[in-house]
XYZ file of C-alpha atoms in Angstrom:
507
model
C 46.486 74.082 102.255
C 43.288 72.163 101.382
C 40.640 72.020 104.319
C 41.824 68.184 104.486
C 45.016 68.330 104.816
C 44.442 71.527 107.340
C 42.190 69.178 109.314
C 44.426 66.456 109.941
C 46.301 69.594 111.897
C 43.517 70.099 113.735
C 42.761 66.712 114.968
C 46.195 66.018 116.355
C 47.285 65.518 119.938
C 49.756 64.729 122.426
C 48.253 61.243 122.428
C 46.552 61.367 118.838
C 50.023 62.098 116.263
C 48.528 61.952 112.834
C 52.146 61.112 111.560
C 52.606 58.220 108.747
C 56.204 56.670 108.223
C 58.099 53.788 107.427
C 61.355 51.339 108.161
C 63.575 50.996 105.198
C 66.211 48.052 106.071
C 68.932 49.054 103.608
C 72.008 46.918 102.670
C 74.607 49.397 102.443
C 77.549 47.290 101.711
C 77.401 47.789 98.062
C 77.542 51.608 98.031
C 79.930 53.401 96.026
C 81.497 54.857 98.725
C 82.304 53.479 102.155
C 79.141 53.953 104.460
C 79.453 56.506 107.246
C 76.366 58.554 108.602
C 77.862 61.843 107.706
C 78.307 60.654 103.762
C 74.774 59.382 104.129
C 73.182 62.934 105.680
C 75.010 65.115 103.402
C 73.903 63.092 100.420
C 70.661 63.358 101.870
C 71.137 67.160 102.026
C 71.868 67.477 98.225
C 68.740 65.052 97.478
C 66.052 66.815 99.715
C 66.518 70.010 97.629
C 65.181 68.392 94.664
C 62.262 67.218 96.592
C 59.067 69.539 97.666
C 57.652 67.923 100.014
C 60.668 67.985 102.540
C 60.797 72.025 102.316
C 57.271 72.982 103.017
C 56.286 74.136 106.756
C 53.379 75.733 108.184
C 52.510 79.200 107.906
C 49.922 80.845 109.512
C 48.547 83.805 111.727
C 46.212 84.711 114.460
C 44.852 87.038 112.060
C 44.393 84.525 109.393
C 40.280 83.137 108.764
C 40.964 80.604 106.341
C 43.237 77.555 106.529
C 47.024 77.926 107.061
C 49.719 77.998 103.884
C 52.413 75.926 102.994
C 55.561 78.191 102.749
C 58.880 76.824 101.409
C 61.851 76.499 104.072
C 64.672 78.539 101.669
C 67.288 77.561 104.694
C 66.462 73.931 105.475
C 68.905 72.372 107.871
C 68.919 68.895 106.816
C 70.893 68.189 110.187
C 67.640 69.067 112.568
C 65.574 66.279 110.333
C 68.310 63.284 110.028
C 69.663 61.771 113.068
C 71.416 58.496 114.162
C 71.050 56.366 116.770
C 72.746 53.157 117.740
C 69.941 50.383 118.705
C 70.578 48.319 121.276
C 72.166 44.727 121.171
C 72.022 42.326 119.766
C 70.805 44.692 117.358
C 67.893 42.355 115.789
C 64.468 43.114 114.534
C 63.247 43.018 118.546
C 66.106 45.763 119.276
C 65.300 47.680 115.724
C 61.132 47.857 115.702
C 61.903 48.514 119.627
C 63.548 51.519 118.718
C 61.130 52.916 116.158
C 58.214 52.522 118.481
C 60.082 54.766 121.042
C 60.968 57.042 118.300
C 57.183 57.184 117.005
C 56.198 58.450 120.156
C 57.420 61.659 120.122
C 55.901 64.706 118.091
C 57.074 66.619 115.309
C 57.906 70.384 115.391
C 55.554 72.292 113.439
C 58.206 75.422 113.203
C 60.082 73.191 110.508
C 59.092 71.112 107.814
C 56.977 68.371 109.132
C 59.805 65.537 108.533
C 62.125 63.493 110.020
C 64.626 60.456 109.206
C 66.474 58.410 111.603
C 69.215 56.480 110.688
C 69.581 52.880 112.779
C 72.941 51.525 113.396
C 74.476 48.608 115.126
C 71.893 46.026 113.337
C 72.943 42.393 113.592
C 72.976 41.844 109.919
C 76.449 42.807 108.747
C 76.550 45.711 106.226
C 72.682 46.957 107.128
C 71.575 49.897 108.536
C 67.627 50.629 109.370
C 66.428 53.872 108.118
C 63.146 55.077 109.712
C 61.018 57.931 108.110
C 58.573 60.091 109.536
C 56.350 62.773 107.789
C 53.060 64.511 109.389
C 49.720 63.107 107.344
C 49.130 66.599 106.164
C 52.315 66.454 104.259
C 52.307 63.144 103.163
C 49.665 60.384 102.368
C 50.243 56.825 101.694
C 50.396 57.430 97.788
C 52.600 60.419 98.096
C 54.812 58.848 100.783
C 55.765 56.275 97.882
C 56.199 58.857 95.257
C 58.821 60.091 97.778
C 60.727 57.585 98.126
C 60.741 56.757 94.220
C 62.064 60.534 93.985
C 64.566 59.824 96.526
C 65.414 56.199 94.300
C 66.041 58.848 91.631
C 67.457 62.056 92.917
C 70.675 63.220 92.100
C 69.798 63.384 88.499
C 68.215 66.713 86.942
C 65.179 67.407 88.810
C 62.130 67.684 86.519
C 60.532 71.080 85.775
C 57.428 69.301 87.088
C 58.632 69.197 90.661
C 59.918 72.464 90.600
C 56.465 73.874 89.070
C 54.789 71.994 92.251
C 57.539 74.141 94.837
C 56.042 77.002 93.381
C 52.485 76.109 93.223
C 52.028 74.645 96.318
C 54.811 76.228 99.067
C 55.301 79.893 98.056
C 56.717 82.617 100.694
C 55.780 83.942 103.838
C 53.722 86.752 102.792
C 50.952 87.990 105.905
C 48.858 90.234 103.460
C 48.055 87.522 101.253
C 47.708 84.944 103.913
C 45.267 86.988 105.578
C 43.561 88.333 102.347
C 43.116 84.679 101.487
C 41.659 83.641 104.748
C 39.129 86.182 104.171
C 38.191 85.014 100.709
C 38.030 81.600 102.231
C 35.507 82.756 105.144
C 33.002 84.956 103.404
C 33.008 83.286 99.636
C 34.252 79.957 99.532
C 32.562 78.560 102.430
C 29.804 80.053 101.898
C 29.604 78.274 98.357
C 30.805 75.267 99.500
C 28.166 74.956 102.129
C 25.455 75.830 99.637
C 26.819 72.736 97.125
C 26.964 70.277 100.015
C 23.569 70.537 101.953
C 21.361 69.273 99.065
C 24.190 66.703 98.400
C 24.385 65.524 102.057
C 20.769 65.365 102.526
C 20.301 62.915 99.205
C 23.282 60.952 100.581
C 21.669 57.997 102.294
C 19.152 57.757 99.660
C 22.047 57.723 97.139
C 23.611 54.867 99.047
C 20.368 53.005 99.661
C 19.678 53.267 95.827
C 23.450 51.700 95.104
C 22.711 49.199 97.322
C 19.478 48.060 96.110
C 21.160 47.999 92.482
C 23.591 45.571 93.674
C 20.997 43.178 95.005
C 18.978 43.604 92.051
C 21.798 42.733 90.074
C 22.848 39.469 91.729
C 25.595 37.368 90.196
C 26.817 33.742 90.847
C 30.117 32.863 92.072
C 31.730 29.861 92.973
C 32.049 29.242 97.187
C 32.365 26.683 99.534
C 29.121 25.779 101.091
C 30.101 24.064 104.422
C 27.857 22.275 106.639
C 28.191 24.556 110.422
C 27.105 21.193 112.461
C 29.227 18.966 110.255
C 33.014 18.370 111.330
C 36.424 19.037 109.261
C 36.230 18.276 105.494
C 32.600 18.068 104.743
C 32.043 21.237 102.510
C 31.329 21.106 98.781
C 31.766 23.714 95.642
C 28.557 25.005 94.181
C 27.444 28.052 92.420
C 25.943 30.582 94.803
C 24.515 33.656 94.721
C 26.751 36.690 95.768
C 24.262 38.642 97.066
C 24.076 40.761 100.079
C 23.411 37.731 102.311
C 26.771 36.309 101.441
C 28.628 39.686 102.405
C 28.878 40.866 105.750
C 27.769 44.074 106.454
C 30.294 47.076 107.519
C 28.795 50.475 108.447
C 30.005 53.220 110.800
C 29.110 52.555 114.725
C 28.370 48.820 113.858
C 32.168 47.697 114.771
C 32.396 45.490 118.506
C 34.515 46.287 120.843
C 37.943 44.831 121.217
C 40.888 45.091 123.377
C 42.345 47.765 120.969
C 39.251 49.748 120.380
C 40.334 52.433 123.435
C 41.620 55.716 123.952
C 44.895 55.669 122.980
C 47.847 56.932 124.691
C 51.329 58.592 122.716
C 53.621 55.567 122.959
C 53.754 53.076 119.963
C 54.806 49.882 119.193
C 55.746 48.860 115.868
C 56.526 46.107 113.889
C 56.918 44.763 109.938
C 56.556 41.181 108.141
C 56.915 40.216 104.648
C 54.170 38.201 102.654
C 55.085 37.061 99.231
C 53.329 39.130 96.828
C 53.637 35.769 94.265
C 51.449 33.388 96.661
C 49.025 36.200 97.148
C 48.523 36.458 92.959
C 48.334 32.825 93.506
C 45.343 33.130 95.296
C 43.850 35.929 93.551
C 43.869 34.191 90.484
C 42.122 31.000 92.021
C 39.231 32.312 93.341
C 38.941 35.643 91.188
C 39.192 38.325 93.418
C 41.625 40.944 93.948
C 45.111 41.153 95.568
C 43.226 43.732 98.465
C 40.974 41.063 99.158
C 42.965 38.668 99.756
C 45.303 41.097 101.786
C 42.261 41.753 104.309
C 41.390 38.346 104.252
C 44.655 37.430 105.724
C 44.870 40.444 108.039
C 41.416 39.201 109.391
C 42.663 35.403 110.165
C 45.543 36.952 111.898
C 43.209 39.209 113.771
C 41.191 36.030 114.583
C 44.317 34.349 115.572
C 45.322 37.059 117.841
C 42.371 37.721 119.854
C 41.730 34.354 120.146
C 44.808 34.212 122.453
C 43.329 36.815 124.845
C 40.124 34.856 124.653
C 38.674 38.415 122.848
C 37.297 37.474 119.673
C 33.697 38.899 118.970
C 31.102 37.365 117.757
C 30.493 39.873 115.068
C 32.918 40.489 112.408
C 35.422 43.110 112.713
C 35.480 46.299 110.569
C 38.505 47.660 108.828
C 38.504 51.511 107.172
C 40.231 51.313 103.823
C 41.518 54.496 102.463
C 40.910 54.586 98.897
C 42.738 57.115 96.661
C 41.220 59.630 94.635
C 44.315 61.201 93.549
C 44.309 62.511 89.649
C 47.440 63.171 87.890
C 48.155 66.888 88.471
C 49.328 66.697 91.989
C 48.212 70.566 92.728
C 45.124 69.433 94.801
C 46.482 69.086 98.422
C 48.664 66.268 99.657
C 45.986 64.199 100.911
C 43.168 62.886 98.055
C 41.555 60.326 100.047
C 37.720 58.715 100.208
C 37.003 55.485 102.894
C 35.404 52.306 102.327
C 34.454 50.447 105.197
C 35.060 46.576 104.817
C 34.105 43.530 107.199
C 37.248 41.696 107.474
C 34.889 38.281 108.263
C 37.025 37.093 111.603
C 33.869 35.478 112.610
C 34.337 33.027 109.741
C 36.852 30.165 110.923
C 37.183 29.043 107.408
C 39.896 30.956 105.221
C 38.489 30.476 101.686
C 34.792 30.989 103.098
C 36.232 34.105 104.669
C 38.026 35.126 101.384
C 34.603 35.046 99.384
C 32.556 37.424 102.181
C 35.638 39.788 101.888
C 35.383 39.993 98.057
C 31.632 39.958 97.922
C 31.651 42.854 100.888
C 34.327 44.808 99.211
C 32.705 44.871 95.749
C 29.177 46.410 96.959
C 31.403 48.656 99.000
C 32.915 49.767 96.391
C 29.932 50.143 94.166
C 28.119 51.861 96.802
C 30.881 54.347 97.287
C 31.551 54.886 93.420
C 27.145 55.407 93.221
C 26.533 57.206 96.096
C 29.375 59.545 97.426
C 30.938 61.770 95.122
C 34.959 61.148 95.044
C 35.783 64.861 96.743
C 32.988 64.868 98.672
C 34.935 64.198 101.722
C 37.529 66.820 100.449
C 34.947 69.463 100.364
C 33.365 68.730 103.440
C 37.035 69.181 105.276
C 36.885 72.528 103.528
C 34.378 73.815 106.362
C 36.542 72.355 109.321
C 36.733 75.198 111.931
C 40.135 75.391 113.502
C 39.604 76.054 117.053
C 36.817 74.170 117.933
C 38.031 70.959 116.327
C 41.266 71.793 118.325
C 39.202 71.674 121.554
C 36.707 68.783 120.897
C 39.774 66.433 119.621
C 41.731 67.638 123.053
C 38.615 66.991 125.652
C 37.661 63.795 123.432
C 40.878 61.935 124.775
C 41.199 63.794 127.799
C 37.920 62.560 128.703
C 38.111 58.861 127.401
C 35.193 59.534 125.001
C 36.510 56.929 122.770
C 35.810 54.399 125.210
C 31.947 55.098 125.812
C 30.202 55.649 122.880
C 29.993 52.757 119.874
C 32.794 51.850 118.082
C 33.293 53.665 115.104
C 35.539 51.066 113.359
C 38.464 48.801 114.671
C 41.307 49.350 112.833
C 42.676 50.966 109.297
C 44.052 48.847 106.458
C 45.579 50.513 103.810
C 47.124 48.900 100.843
C 49.028 51.084 98.447
C 51.384 50.071 95.192
C 55.439 50.865 95.344
C 57.871 50.873 93.203
C 57.321 47.338 90.363
C 61.146 46.440 90.602
C 64.081 47.363 93.144
C 64.469 50.557 95.090
C 67.329 51.905 96.621
C 68.317 54.516 98.820
C 70.988 56.795 97.929
C 72.822 54.205 95.742
C 71.706 51.331 98.609
C 69.558 48.356 98.210
C 65.743 48.798 100.007
C 65.786 45.108 101.459
C 62.369 46.042 102.960
C 59.892 48.899 103.161
C 57.100 48.648 106.074
C 54.830 51.538 105.919
C 53.215 52.922 109.321
C 49.725 54.599 109.408
C 48.634 56.590 112.381
C 46.478 56.159 115.041
C 43.308 57.905 116.505
C 41.408 57.377 119.394
C 39.278 54.613 119.675
C 41.262 52.770 116.848
C 44.891 51.629 118.450
C 46.090 49.582 115.589
C 46.855 50.310 112.347
C 48.286 47.535 109.386
C 49.877 49.099 105.969
C 50.772 47.566 103.697
C 53.313 48.338 100.038
C 54.622 45.908 97.543
C 58.227 45.948 96.762
C 59.292 44.106 93.534
C 57.881 40.431 94.356
C 57.106 40.812 97.906
C 54.192 42.617 100.217
C 55.808 44.331 103.292
C 53.559 44.991 105.956
C 53.895 47.336 108.903
C 51.725 47.341 111.946
C 51.722 50.399 114.346
C 49.944 50.363 117.616
C 49.486 51.787 120.784
C 51.747 50.619 123.182
C 49.144 50.290 125.965
C 46.860 48.755 123.871
C 48.834 46.253 121.438
C 51.775 45.518 123.669
C 53.035 42.454 120.994
C 52.369 43.382 117.767
C 54.891 40.623 116.883
C 52.085 38.107 117.680
C 49.591 39.667 115.280
C 52.309 39.325 112.867
C 52.996 35.789 113.452
C 49.166 35.275 112.690
C 48.960 37.479 109.750
C 52.048 35.040 108.271
C 50.321 32.151 109.679
C 46.829 32.940 107.790
C 48.364 33.550 104.685
C 50.278 30.274 105.012
C 46.573 28.751 105.872
C 44.733 30.267 102.981
C 47.468 29.618 100.253
C 47.955 25.800 101.352
C 43.883 25.447 100.786
C 44.389 27.020 97.231
C 46.686 24.826 96.593
C 44.483 21.519 97.801
C 41.929 23.038 95.454
C 43.872 23.399 92.417
C 45.330 20.058 92.700
C 41.596 18.434 93.421
C 38.896 20.511 92.560
C 36.341 18.262 94.068
C 37.332 16.970 97.355
C 36.813 19.674 100.161
C 38.598 21.815 101.751
C 38.744 22.287 105.697
C 40.376 25.190 107.248
C 39.208 26.752 110.375
C 41.489 28.857 112.267
């Protein structure tokens, strides 16, 4: 197990469950067989044998000085992982998401492979079930979760030799001598070598980041944006070319985020919700302003946060800061289950005009990516995590939560916003069509809200995971995201129809 994967185990507490998941809305009316839960579970039992990730479990020993290992569970009992529950009447979205929130509040059993599926029956829509999938973050990240879904969709065919090779490479048998020997090698050889390599790199990192920022400022480029008189009323802006420099982009850095109602110590209780955006409409905005799909998504999330916090009179003057995971995964698939670095992005929640917010978010994201590429080696965080000490880190995190230390120090970041590609075409689950797939990211103390999106055909499904005590009404936030999307799309089409007249769009 890599240090990064292991650190996700060490950082977990009863309140801070580092679990990823997804809610699939599945149309079972067109199955080749009549739907019953037993038949679905039997089919799953046959197919999970072809998915290496589902057969891995933790193996460790008190004598091990290194990180735990993954071993294969040869006697996998699917009945311990796949269960059924009937949602409360009338089986609408409220009932489905409330049940998923309740199920999210339970820790996973570490003595077994770290995943589970719940089949939710009793939905209002005829011929429809929901499948709630959960897995520990040490086992899967967002990118690999999407890959597992694709494997489930294609499972039942002959397993690829690559999948079988990954099982042999990443999940062997339980061998105590090999575990202890590997731990000694890790502690006395690999870690000292890693420290010797990381110390000069860490010392130079601030200089490299400043140099990358300086290079960005020196290479200013012109980009059109809307310039509005802050003292004027609606409809007084004009379009002109301005320099997309550092003054345009709001700065984003750790410990600079404002405190909001969801930036506090979290509890184990979760509230979840899902909503869907039209990917074609997002791409229409992307093309109109020369930005990326992720820029549009971050802008829309910022607009949703702005609307939500204004309902509670809790909108800070400073912009909210999101942590955006960036995958560094290569094609070999043999270097751990999590391969990410992070980007701090301003969501422009202090900017009332959606178009101006999009410009600012895009400029900051470009600058942040450049700084990350120029200043930090992609595997720097991975290498740093290899030094994570198990017992001290676990104790520190328990004390951190028990003493509510997240409430005392400056906010590191406000929330996590993640967007990863799903299947380009349609997705099926055991032969049944998946109508929606709402991904859910983990929560950490000090950041009780997570927003994760995955593309599915021509739609972008957005999953919202929140601490129930901090954000008891994620449906209101989801409404704000959709309203923000509608407003930005409306302004975009106004601009396309009549470029010269100005657009007014305060939220």
